[in-house]
Tab-separated table of C-alpha atoms in Angstrom:
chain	number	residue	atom	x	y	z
A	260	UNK	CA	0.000	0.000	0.000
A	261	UNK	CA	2.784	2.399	0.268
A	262	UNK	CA	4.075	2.261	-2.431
A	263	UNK	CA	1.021	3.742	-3.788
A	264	UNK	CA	-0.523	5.600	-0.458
A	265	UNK	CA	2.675	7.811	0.137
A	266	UNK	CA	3.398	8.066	4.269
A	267	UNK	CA	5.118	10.211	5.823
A	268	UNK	CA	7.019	7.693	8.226
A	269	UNK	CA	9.885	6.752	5.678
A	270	UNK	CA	11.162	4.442	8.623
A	271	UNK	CA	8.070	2.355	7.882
A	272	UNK	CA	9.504	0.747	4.668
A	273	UNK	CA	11.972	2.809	3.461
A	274	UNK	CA	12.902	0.530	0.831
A	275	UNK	CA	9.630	2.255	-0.796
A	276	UNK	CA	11.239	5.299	-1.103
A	277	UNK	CA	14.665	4.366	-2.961
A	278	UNK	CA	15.886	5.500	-6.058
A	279	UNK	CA	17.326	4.049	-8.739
A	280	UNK	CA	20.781	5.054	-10.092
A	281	UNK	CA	20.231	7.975	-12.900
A	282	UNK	CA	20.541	7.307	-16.702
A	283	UNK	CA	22.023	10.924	-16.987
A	284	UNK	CA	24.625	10.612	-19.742
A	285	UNK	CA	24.881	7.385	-19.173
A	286	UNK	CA	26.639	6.677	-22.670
A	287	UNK	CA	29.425	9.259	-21.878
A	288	UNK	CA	30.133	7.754	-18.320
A	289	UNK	CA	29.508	3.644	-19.012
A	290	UNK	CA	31.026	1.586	-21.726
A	291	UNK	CA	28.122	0.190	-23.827
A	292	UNK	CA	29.413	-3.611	-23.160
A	293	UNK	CA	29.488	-3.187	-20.001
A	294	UNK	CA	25.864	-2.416	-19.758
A	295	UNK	CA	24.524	-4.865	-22.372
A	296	UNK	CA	26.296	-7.581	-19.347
A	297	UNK	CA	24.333	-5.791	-17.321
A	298	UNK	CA	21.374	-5.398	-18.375
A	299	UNK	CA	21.144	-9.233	-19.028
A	300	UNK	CA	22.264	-10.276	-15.842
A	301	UNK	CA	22.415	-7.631	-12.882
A	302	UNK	CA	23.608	-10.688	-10.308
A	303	UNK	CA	26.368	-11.981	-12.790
A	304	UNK	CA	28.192	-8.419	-11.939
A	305	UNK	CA	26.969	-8.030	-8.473
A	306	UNK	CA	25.446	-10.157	-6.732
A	307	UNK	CA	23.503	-7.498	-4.083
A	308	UNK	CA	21.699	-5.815	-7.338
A	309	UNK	CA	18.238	-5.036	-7.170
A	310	UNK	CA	17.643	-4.889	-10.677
A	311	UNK	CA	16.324	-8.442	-11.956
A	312	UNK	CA	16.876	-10.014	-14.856
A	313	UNK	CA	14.153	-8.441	-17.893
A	314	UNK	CA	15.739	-9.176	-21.196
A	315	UNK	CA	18.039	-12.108	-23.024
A	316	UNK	CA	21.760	-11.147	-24.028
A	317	UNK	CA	20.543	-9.724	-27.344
A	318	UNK	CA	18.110	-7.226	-26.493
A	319	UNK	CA	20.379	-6.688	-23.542
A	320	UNK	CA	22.770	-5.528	-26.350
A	321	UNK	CA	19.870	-3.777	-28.153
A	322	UNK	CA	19.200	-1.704	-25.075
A	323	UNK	CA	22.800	-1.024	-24.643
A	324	UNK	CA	22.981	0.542	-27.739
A	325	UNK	CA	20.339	2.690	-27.418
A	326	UNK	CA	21.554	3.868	-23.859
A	327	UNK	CA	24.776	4.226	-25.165
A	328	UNK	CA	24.173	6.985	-27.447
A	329	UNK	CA	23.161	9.314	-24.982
A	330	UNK	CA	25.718	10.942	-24.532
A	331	UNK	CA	26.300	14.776	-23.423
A	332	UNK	CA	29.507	14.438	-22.101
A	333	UNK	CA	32.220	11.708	-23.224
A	334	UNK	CA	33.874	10.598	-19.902
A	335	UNK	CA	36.426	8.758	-21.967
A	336	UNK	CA	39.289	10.443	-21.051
A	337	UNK	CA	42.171	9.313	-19.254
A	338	UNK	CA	43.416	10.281	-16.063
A	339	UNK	CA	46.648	11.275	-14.350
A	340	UNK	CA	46.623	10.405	-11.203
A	341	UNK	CA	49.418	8.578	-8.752
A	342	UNK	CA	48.832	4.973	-8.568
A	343	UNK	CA	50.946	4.192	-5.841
A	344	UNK	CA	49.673	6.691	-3.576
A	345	UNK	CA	46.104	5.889	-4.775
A	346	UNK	CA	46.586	2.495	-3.621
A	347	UNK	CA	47.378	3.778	-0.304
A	348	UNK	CA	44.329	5.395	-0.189
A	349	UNK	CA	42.095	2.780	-1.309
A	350	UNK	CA	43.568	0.806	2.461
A	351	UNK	CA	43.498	4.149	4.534
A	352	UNK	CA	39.829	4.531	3.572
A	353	UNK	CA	38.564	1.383	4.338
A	354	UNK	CA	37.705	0.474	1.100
A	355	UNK	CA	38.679	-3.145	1.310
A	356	UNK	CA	35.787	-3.201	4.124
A	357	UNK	CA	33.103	-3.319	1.281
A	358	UNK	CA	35.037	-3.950	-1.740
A	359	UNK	CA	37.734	-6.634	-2.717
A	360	UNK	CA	40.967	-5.817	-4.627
A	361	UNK	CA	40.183	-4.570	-7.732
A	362	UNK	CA	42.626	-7.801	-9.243
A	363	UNK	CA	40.701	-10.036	-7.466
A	364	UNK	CA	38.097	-12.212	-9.430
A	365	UNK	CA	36.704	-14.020	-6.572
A	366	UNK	CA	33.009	-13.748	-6.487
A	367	UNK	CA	32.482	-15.610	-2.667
A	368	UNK	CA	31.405	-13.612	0.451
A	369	UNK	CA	29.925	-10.338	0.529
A	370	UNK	CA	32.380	-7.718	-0.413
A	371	UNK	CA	31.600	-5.922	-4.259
A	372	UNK	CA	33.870	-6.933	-6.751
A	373	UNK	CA	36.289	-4.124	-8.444
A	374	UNK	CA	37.395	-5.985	-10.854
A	375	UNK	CA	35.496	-5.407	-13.575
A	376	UNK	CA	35.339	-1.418	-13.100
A	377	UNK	CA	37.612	-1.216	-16.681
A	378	UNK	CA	34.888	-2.744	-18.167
A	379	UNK	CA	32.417	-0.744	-16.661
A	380	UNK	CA	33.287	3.174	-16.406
A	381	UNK	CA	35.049	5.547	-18.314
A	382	UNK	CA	38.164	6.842	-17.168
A	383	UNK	CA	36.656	10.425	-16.143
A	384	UNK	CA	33.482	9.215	-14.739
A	385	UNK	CA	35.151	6.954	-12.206
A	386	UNK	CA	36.914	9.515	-10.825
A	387	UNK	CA	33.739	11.590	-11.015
A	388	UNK	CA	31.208	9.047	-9.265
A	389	UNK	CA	34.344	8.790	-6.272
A	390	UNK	CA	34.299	12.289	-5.983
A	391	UNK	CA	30.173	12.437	-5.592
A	392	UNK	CA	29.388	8.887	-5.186
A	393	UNK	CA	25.533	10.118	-4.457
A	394	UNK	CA	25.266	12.881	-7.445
A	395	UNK	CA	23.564	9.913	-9.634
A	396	UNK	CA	22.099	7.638	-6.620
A	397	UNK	CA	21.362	8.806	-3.533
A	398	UNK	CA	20.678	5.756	-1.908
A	399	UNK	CA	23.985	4.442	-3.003
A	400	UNK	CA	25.975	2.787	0.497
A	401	UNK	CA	29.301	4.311	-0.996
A	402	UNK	CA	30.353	6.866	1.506
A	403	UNK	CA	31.304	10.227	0.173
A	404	UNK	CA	34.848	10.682	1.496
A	405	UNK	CA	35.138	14.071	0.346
A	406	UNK	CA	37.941	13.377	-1.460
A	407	UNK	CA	40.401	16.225	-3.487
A	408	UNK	CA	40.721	16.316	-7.048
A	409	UNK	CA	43.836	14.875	-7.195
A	410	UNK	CA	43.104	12.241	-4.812
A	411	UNK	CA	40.084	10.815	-6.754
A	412	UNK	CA	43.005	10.776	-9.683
A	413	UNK	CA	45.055	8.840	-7.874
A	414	UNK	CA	41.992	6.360	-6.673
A	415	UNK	CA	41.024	6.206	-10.154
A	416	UNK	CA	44.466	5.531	-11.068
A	417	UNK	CA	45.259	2.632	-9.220
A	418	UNK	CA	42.071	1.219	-9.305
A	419	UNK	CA	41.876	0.981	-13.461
A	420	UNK	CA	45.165	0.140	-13.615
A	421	UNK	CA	44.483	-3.348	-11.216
A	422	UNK	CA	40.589	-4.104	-12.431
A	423	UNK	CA	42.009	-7.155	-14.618
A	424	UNK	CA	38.708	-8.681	-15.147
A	425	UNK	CA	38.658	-10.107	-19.066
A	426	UNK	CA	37.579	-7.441	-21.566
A	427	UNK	CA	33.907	-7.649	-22.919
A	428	UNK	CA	33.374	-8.842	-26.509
A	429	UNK	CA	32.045	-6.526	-28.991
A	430	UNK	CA	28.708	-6.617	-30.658
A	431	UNK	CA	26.492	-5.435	-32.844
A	432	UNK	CA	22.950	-4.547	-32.205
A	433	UNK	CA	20.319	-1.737	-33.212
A	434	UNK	CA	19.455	1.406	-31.645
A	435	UNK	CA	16.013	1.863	-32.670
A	436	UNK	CA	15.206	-1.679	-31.323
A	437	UNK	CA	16.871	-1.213	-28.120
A	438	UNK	CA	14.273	2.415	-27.691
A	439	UNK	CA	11.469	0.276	-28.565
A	440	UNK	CA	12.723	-2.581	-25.991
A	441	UNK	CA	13.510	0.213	-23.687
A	442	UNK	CA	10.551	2.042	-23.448
């Protein structure tokens, strides 16, 4: 009922009242293989997702490539940031608490997996979504640590340099069908 019948105790269910991450230029900040995994299996990439499964591989791929040309800004570029003293950083925050290494593949337990961030963001919007991690998802558990620009760099740095999951395979697929599949 509340989902519908709004209340104003949010401690009731709050679950109700989350949001789902934002599709704001979300071609220019994820690469489009990345989401056409995604999109066909949420658990395959993590398993604590609340998105469920909708769509087969192919108009998983479909989708992607509709998503994938939104794009305002292209994220793509690289960034020069300190890997060493980013991986420092990624211990003195606490990041192993939630996350593994970002070279691990190991899917067991309950930390997220980093390894497949290469495959995932762009260089720029990595660093972007560790500087705000809430801008696009407020009810995101990733802490903002209120981190400077050039440590983000260096965060970004080490951690795209370690991700060594296997890169994605191409493919092609169609735009138009991925709107209709979309919408």
């Amino acid at each position: 009922c509340v989902s519908c019948h709004k209340s104003e105790n949010k401690n009731m269910m709050p679950e109700f009242y989350m949001d789902s991450p934002s599709l704001a230029n979300v071609g220019g900040r994820l690469n489009k293989k990345w989401m056409a995994q995604w999109i066909a299996n949420p658990k395959k990439l993590n398993q604590h997702s609340h998105m469920p499964t909708l769509v087969n591989k192919k108009d998983a791929q479909h989708i992607a490539e509709f998503l994938s040309a939104k794009v305002d800004k292209d994220l793509i570029a690289s960034v020069n940031g300190d890997s060493k003293r980013g991986s420092q950083l990624f211990y003195d925050l606490g990041c192993i608490s939630c996350h593994t290494r970002p070279e691990e593949n190991n899917t067991k337990g309950e930390r997220l997996l980093l390894s497949n961030l290469n495959n995932k963001f762009k260089a720029q919007a990595l660093k972007e979504f560790l500087l705000s991690p809430e801008k696009l998802y407020k009810w995101t558990k990733m802490p903002n640590f209120n981190l400077s620009d050039q440590e983000a760099s260096d965060l970004t740095s080490f951690l795209l340099e370690r991700a060594k999951a296997p890169k994605i395979a191409g493919f092609k697929a169609d735009a138009k069908v991925g709107h209709k599949l979309f919408t």
